[in-house]
Short mmCIF file of C-alpha atoms in Angstrom, two decimals:
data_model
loop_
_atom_site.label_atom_id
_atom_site.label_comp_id
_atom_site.label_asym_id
_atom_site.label_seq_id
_atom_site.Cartn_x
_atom_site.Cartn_y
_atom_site.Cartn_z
CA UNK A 1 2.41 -10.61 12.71
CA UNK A 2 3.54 -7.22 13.34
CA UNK A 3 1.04 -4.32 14.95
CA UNK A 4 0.45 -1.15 13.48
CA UNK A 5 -0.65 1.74 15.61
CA UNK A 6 -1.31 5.61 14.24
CA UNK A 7 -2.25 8.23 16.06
CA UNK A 8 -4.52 10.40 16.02
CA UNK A 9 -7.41 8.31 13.94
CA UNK A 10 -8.92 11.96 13.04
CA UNK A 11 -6.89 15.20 12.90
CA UNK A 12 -8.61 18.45 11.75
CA UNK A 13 -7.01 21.81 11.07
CA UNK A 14 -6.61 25.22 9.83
CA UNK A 15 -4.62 26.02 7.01
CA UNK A 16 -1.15 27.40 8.21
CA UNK A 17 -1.17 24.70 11.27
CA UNK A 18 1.41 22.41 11.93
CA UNK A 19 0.84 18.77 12.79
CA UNK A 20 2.30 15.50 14.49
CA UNK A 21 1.04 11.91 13.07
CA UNK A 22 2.46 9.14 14.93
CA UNK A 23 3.07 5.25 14.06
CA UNK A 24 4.06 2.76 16.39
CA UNK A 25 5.00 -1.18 15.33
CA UNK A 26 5.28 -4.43 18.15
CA UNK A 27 8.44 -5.46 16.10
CA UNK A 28 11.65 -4.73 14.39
CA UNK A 29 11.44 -3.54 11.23
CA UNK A 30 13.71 -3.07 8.12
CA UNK A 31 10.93 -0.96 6.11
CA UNK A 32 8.91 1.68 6.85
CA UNK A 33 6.89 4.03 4.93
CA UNK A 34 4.76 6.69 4.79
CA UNK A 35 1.84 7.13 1.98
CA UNK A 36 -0.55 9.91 2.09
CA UNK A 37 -4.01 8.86 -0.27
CA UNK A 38 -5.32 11.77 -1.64
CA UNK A 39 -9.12 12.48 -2.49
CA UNK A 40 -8.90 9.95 -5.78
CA UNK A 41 -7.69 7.47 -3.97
CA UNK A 42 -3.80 7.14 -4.94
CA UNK A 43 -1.56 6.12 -2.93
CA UNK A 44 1.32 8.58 -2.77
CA UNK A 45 4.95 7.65 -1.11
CA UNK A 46 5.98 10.12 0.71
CA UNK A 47 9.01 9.10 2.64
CA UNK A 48 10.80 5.52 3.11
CA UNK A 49 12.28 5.81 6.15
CA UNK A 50 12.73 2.46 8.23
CA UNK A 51 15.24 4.70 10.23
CA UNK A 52 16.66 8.19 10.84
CA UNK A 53 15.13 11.49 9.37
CA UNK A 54 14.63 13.14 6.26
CA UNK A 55 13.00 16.28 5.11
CA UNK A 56 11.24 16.67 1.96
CA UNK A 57 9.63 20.63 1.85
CA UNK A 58 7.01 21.14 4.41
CA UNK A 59 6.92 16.99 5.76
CA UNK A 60 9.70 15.66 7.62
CA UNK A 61 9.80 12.40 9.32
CA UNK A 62 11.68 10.64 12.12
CA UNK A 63 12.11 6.80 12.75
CA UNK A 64 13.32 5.32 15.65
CA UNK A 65 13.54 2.12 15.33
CA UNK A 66 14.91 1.24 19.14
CA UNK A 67 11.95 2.37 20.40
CA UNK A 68 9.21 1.18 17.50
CA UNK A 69 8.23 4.65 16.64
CA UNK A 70 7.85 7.07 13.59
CA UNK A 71 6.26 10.26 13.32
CA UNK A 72 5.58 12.43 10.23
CA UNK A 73 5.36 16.34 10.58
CA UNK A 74 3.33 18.36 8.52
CA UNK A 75 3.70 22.16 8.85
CA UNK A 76 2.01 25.21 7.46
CA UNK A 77 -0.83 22.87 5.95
CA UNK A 78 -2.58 23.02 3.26
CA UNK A 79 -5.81 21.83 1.97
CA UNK A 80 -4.39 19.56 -0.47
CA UNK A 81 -2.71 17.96 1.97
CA UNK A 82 -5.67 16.72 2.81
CA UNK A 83 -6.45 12.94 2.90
CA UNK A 84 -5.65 9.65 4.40
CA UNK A 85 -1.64 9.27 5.99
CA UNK A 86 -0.67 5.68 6.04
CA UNK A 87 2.56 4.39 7.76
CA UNK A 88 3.36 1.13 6.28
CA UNK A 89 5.97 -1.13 7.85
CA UNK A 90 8.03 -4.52 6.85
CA UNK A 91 10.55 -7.10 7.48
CA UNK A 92 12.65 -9.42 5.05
CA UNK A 93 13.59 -11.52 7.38
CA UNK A 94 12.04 -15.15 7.91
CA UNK A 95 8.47 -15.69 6.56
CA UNK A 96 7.41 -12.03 6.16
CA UNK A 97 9.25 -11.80 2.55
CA UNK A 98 8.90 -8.05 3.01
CA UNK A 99 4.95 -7.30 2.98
CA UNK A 100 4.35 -4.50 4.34
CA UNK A 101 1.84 -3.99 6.87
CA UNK A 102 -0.37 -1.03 6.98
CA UNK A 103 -1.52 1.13 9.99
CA UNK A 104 -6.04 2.11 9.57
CA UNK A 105 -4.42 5.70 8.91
CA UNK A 106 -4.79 9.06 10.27
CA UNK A 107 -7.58 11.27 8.32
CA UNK A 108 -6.72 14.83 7.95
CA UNK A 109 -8.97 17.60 7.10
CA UNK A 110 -7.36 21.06 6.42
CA UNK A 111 -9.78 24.03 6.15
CA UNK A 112 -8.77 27.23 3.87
CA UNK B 1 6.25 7.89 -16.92
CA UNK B 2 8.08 4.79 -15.80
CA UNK B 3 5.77 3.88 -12.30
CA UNK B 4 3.44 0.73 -11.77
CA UNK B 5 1.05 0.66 -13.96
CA UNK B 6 -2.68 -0.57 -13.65
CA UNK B 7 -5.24 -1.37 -15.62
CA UNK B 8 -7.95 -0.98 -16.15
CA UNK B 9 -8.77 2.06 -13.17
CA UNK B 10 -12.40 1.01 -12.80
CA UNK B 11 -13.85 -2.20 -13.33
CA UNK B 12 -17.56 -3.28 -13.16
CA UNK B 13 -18.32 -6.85 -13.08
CA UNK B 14 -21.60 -8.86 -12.09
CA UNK B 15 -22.34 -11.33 -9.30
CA UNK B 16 -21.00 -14.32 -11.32
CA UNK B 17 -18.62 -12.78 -13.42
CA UNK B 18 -14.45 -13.01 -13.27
CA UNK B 19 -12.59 -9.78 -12.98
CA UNK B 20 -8.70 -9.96 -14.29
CA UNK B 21 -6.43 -6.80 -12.77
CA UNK B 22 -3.41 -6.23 -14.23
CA UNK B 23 0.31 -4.81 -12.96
CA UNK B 24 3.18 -4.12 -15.20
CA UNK B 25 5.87 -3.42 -12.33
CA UNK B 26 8.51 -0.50 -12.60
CA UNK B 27 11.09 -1.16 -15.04
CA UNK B 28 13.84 -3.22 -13.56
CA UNK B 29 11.47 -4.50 -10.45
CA UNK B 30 11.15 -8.51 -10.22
CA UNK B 31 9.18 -8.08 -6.70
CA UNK B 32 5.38 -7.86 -7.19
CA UNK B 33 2.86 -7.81 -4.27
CA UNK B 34 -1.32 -7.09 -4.52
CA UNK B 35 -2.83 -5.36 -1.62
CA UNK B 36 -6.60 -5.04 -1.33
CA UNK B 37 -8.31 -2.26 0.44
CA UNK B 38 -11.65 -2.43 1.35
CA UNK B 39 -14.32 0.51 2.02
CA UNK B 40 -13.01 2.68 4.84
CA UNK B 41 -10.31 -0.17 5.68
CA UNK B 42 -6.29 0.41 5.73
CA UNK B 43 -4.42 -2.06 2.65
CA UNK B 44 -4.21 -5.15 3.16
CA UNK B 45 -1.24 -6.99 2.23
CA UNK B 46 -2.63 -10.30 -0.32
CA UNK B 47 0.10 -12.21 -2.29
CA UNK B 48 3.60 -11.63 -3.01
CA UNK B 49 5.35 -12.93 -6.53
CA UNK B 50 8.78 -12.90 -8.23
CA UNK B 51 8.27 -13.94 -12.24
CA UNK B 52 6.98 -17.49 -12.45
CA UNK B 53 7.02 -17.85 -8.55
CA UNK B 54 4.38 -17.05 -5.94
CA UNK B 55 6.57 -16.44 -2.83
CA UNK B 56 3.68 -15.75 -0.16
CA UNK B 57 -0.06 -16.00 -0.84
CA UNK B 58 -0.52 -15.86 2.77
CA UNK B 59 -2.78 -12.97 2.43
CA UNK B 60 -4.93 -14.20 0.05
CA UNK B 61 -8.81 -16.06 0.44
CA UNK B 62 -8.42 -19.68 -0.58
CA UNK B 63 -11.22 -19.40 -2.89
CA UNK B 64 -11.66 -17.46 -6.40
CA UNK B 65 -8.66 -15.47 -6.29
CA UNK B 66 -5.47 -16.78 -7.98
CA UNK B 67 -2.35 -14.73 -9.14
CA UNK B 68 0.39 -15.15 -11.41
CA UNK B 69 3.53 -13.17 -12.88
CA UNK B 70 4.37 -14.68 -15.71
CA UNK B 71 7.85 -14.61 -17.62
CA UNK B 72 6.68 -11.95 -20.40
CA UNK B 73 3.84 -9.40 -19.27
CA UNK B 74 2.37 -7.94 -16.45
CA UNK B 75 1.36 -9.75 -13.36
CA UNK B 76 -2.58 -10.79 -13.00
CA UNK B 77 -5.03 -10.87 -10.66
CA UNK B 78 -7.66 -12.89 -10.77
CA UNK B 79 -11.15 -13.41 -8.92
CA UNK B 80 -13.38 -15.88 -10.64
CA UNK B 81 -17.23 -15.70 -9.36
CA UNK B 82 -16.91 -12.19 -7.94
CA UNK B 83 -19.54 -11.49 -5.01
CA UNK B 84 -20.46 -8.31 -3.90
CA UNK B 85 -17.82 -8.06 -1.02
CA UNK B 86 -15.19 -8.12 -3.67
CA UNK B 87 -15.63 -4.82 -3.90
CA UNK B 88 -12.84 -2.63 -3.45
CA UNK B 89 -9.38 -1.27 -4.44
CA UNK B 90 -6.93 -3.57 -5.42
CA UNK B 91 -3.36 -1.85 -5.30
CA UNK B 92 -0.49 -3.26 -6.76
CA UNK B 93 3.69 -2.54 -5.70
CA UNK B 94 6.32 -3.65 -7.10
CA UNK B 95 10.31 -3.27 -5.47
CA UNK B 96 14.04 -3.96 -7.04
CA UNK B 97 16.06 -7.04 -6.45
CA UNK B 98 17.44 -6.97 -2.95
CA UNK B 99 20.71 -9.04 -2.08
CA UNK B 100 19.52 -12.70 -0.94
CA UNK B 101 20.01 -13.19 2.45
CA UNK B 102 21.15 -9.63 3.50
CA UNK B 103 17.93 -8.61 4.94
CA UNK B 104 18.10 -5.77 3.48
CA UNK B 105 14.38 -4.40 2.30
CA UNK B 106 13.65 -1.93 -0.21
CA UNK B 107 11.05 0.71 -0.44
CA UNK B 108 7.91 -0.48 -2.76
CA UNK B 109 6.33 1.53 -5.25
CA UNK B 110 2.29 1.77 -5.55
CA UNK B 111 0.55 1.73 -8.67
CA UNK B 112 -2.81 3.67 -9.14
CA UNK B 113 -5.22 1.09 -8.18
CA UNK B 114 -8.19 -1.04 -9.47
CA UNK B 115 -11.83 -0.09 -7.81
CA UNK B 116 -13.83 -2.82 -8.66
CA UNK B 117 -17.25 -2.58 -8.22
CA UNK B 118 -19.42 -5.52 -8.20
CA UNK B 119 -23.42 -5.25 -9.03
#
C-alpha cells in the first residue's frame, strides 16, 4: 500500500512564527488531505488538495503530485493552532476504493 | 448542522461487553468508511461501505468487529467481546457519489469520533 511520510514529527514555536509541514507518498494519488486534530480530539479538514495550491487565511498548501509531495504553511501562528497536522492521501483506482491513508502526523506546539 | 454525525462521543464498556458506534453520513453521501485511531497512533483506515454493501473490510480484525450500512439509518459499528486494546477513537467519513470508473476521488468528511474506553 501506499507510504506516508511527514515531516517534522515535532515542531515547536512562538506565536507570530511561520512554519513548513511536509508530506511525502511512494505512489500516485487522486486524494490528498490535510486535517489538523485539535486538543479534543476532532478531526478538522483543512484543505483537499490532491494537486495544485490553495489558500485559506493564514494556511496555504501546495501539492505536487509529479514529485509525491505536499506541504502545508502555517504563518503568524497561533496557539490554537496548536495540535496534531495529518496529511491523508488516496487512490480510487483498483483495490484501494479510495481509503485514505494517514501520515503519524506532525505535533505542533505554539507558545503565547 | 448537516456534517457526520456520531454517537454516542464517549462510550464505556467492560471486558466482555459489545460496544455499537454509530454514523449517520452527510446528507446526500452513499460512501461510508470507519477509521480507528489508537493512543498516540495516526487513523487507521478499517472498512469501507456503500448502503447494503461492504466494499473493503480490508482494514478490519477478523474477529469481533462487524459493520453494516443498512438501507434506512446510520451505519454501525460493531465489536462484540471488547478487550482492553479496543480502546480508542473510532472516526467515521463519509464522501458523495463519484462517477464509476472515472477515477475520480472526492474529499471525505470526518465526523467527531467515538473514544471508547474499555475497563
Amino acid at each position: 500500500g501506499i507510504q506516508v511520510e511527514q515531516s517534522p514529527p515535532d515542531l515547536i514555536l512562538q506565536e507570530g512564527a511561520n512554519s513548513t509541514l511536509r508530506c511525502n507518498f511512494s505512489d500516485s494519488v487522486n486524494n490528498l488531505q490535510w486535517f489538523h486534530q485539535n486538543p479534543w480530539g476532532q478531526l478538522i479538514n483543512l484543505f483537499y488538495i490532491p494537486s495544485g495550491t490553495k489558500q485559506n487565511g493564514r494556511l496555504s498548501a501546495t501539492t505536487v503530485a509529479t514529485e509525491r509531495y505536499s506541504l502545508l504553511y502555517i504563518s503568524s501562528s497561533q496557539t490554537t493552532d496548536s495540535g496534531v497536522y495529518f496529511c491523508a492521501v488516496g487512490n480510487a483506482g483498483g483495490t484501494s476504493y479510495g481509503k485514505l491513508t494517514f501520515g503519524q502526523g506532525t505535533i505542533l506546539t505554539v507558545h503565547p | 448542522n448537516a456534517g457526520v454525525m456520531q454517537n454516542p462521543r464517549h462510550l464505556v464498556r467492560r471486558r466482555g461487553q459489545e460496544a455499537r458506534l454509530r454514523c449517520s453520513p452527510m446528507k446526500g453521501h452513499s460512501h461510508v468508511y470507519w477509521y480507528r485511531q489508537l493512543p498516540e497512533e495516526g487513523l487507521k483506515f478499517m472498512v469501507y461501505l456503500q448502503k447494503e454493501n461492504i466494499i473493503d473490510e480490508s482494514g478490519m480484525p477478523k474477529e469481533r468487529f462487524s459493520a453494516e450500512f443498512p438501507k434506512e439509518g446510520p451505519s454501525i459499528l460493531r465489536i462484540q467481546q471488547v478487550v482492553r486494546g479496543d480502546s480508542a477513537a473510532y472516526f467515521c467519513a463519509s464522501s458523495p457519489t463519484r462517477g464509476a470508473g472515472t477515477g475520480v476521488n472526492q474529499p471525505q468528511h470526518f465526523g467527531d469520533g467515538t473514544r471508547l474506553s474499555i475497563l
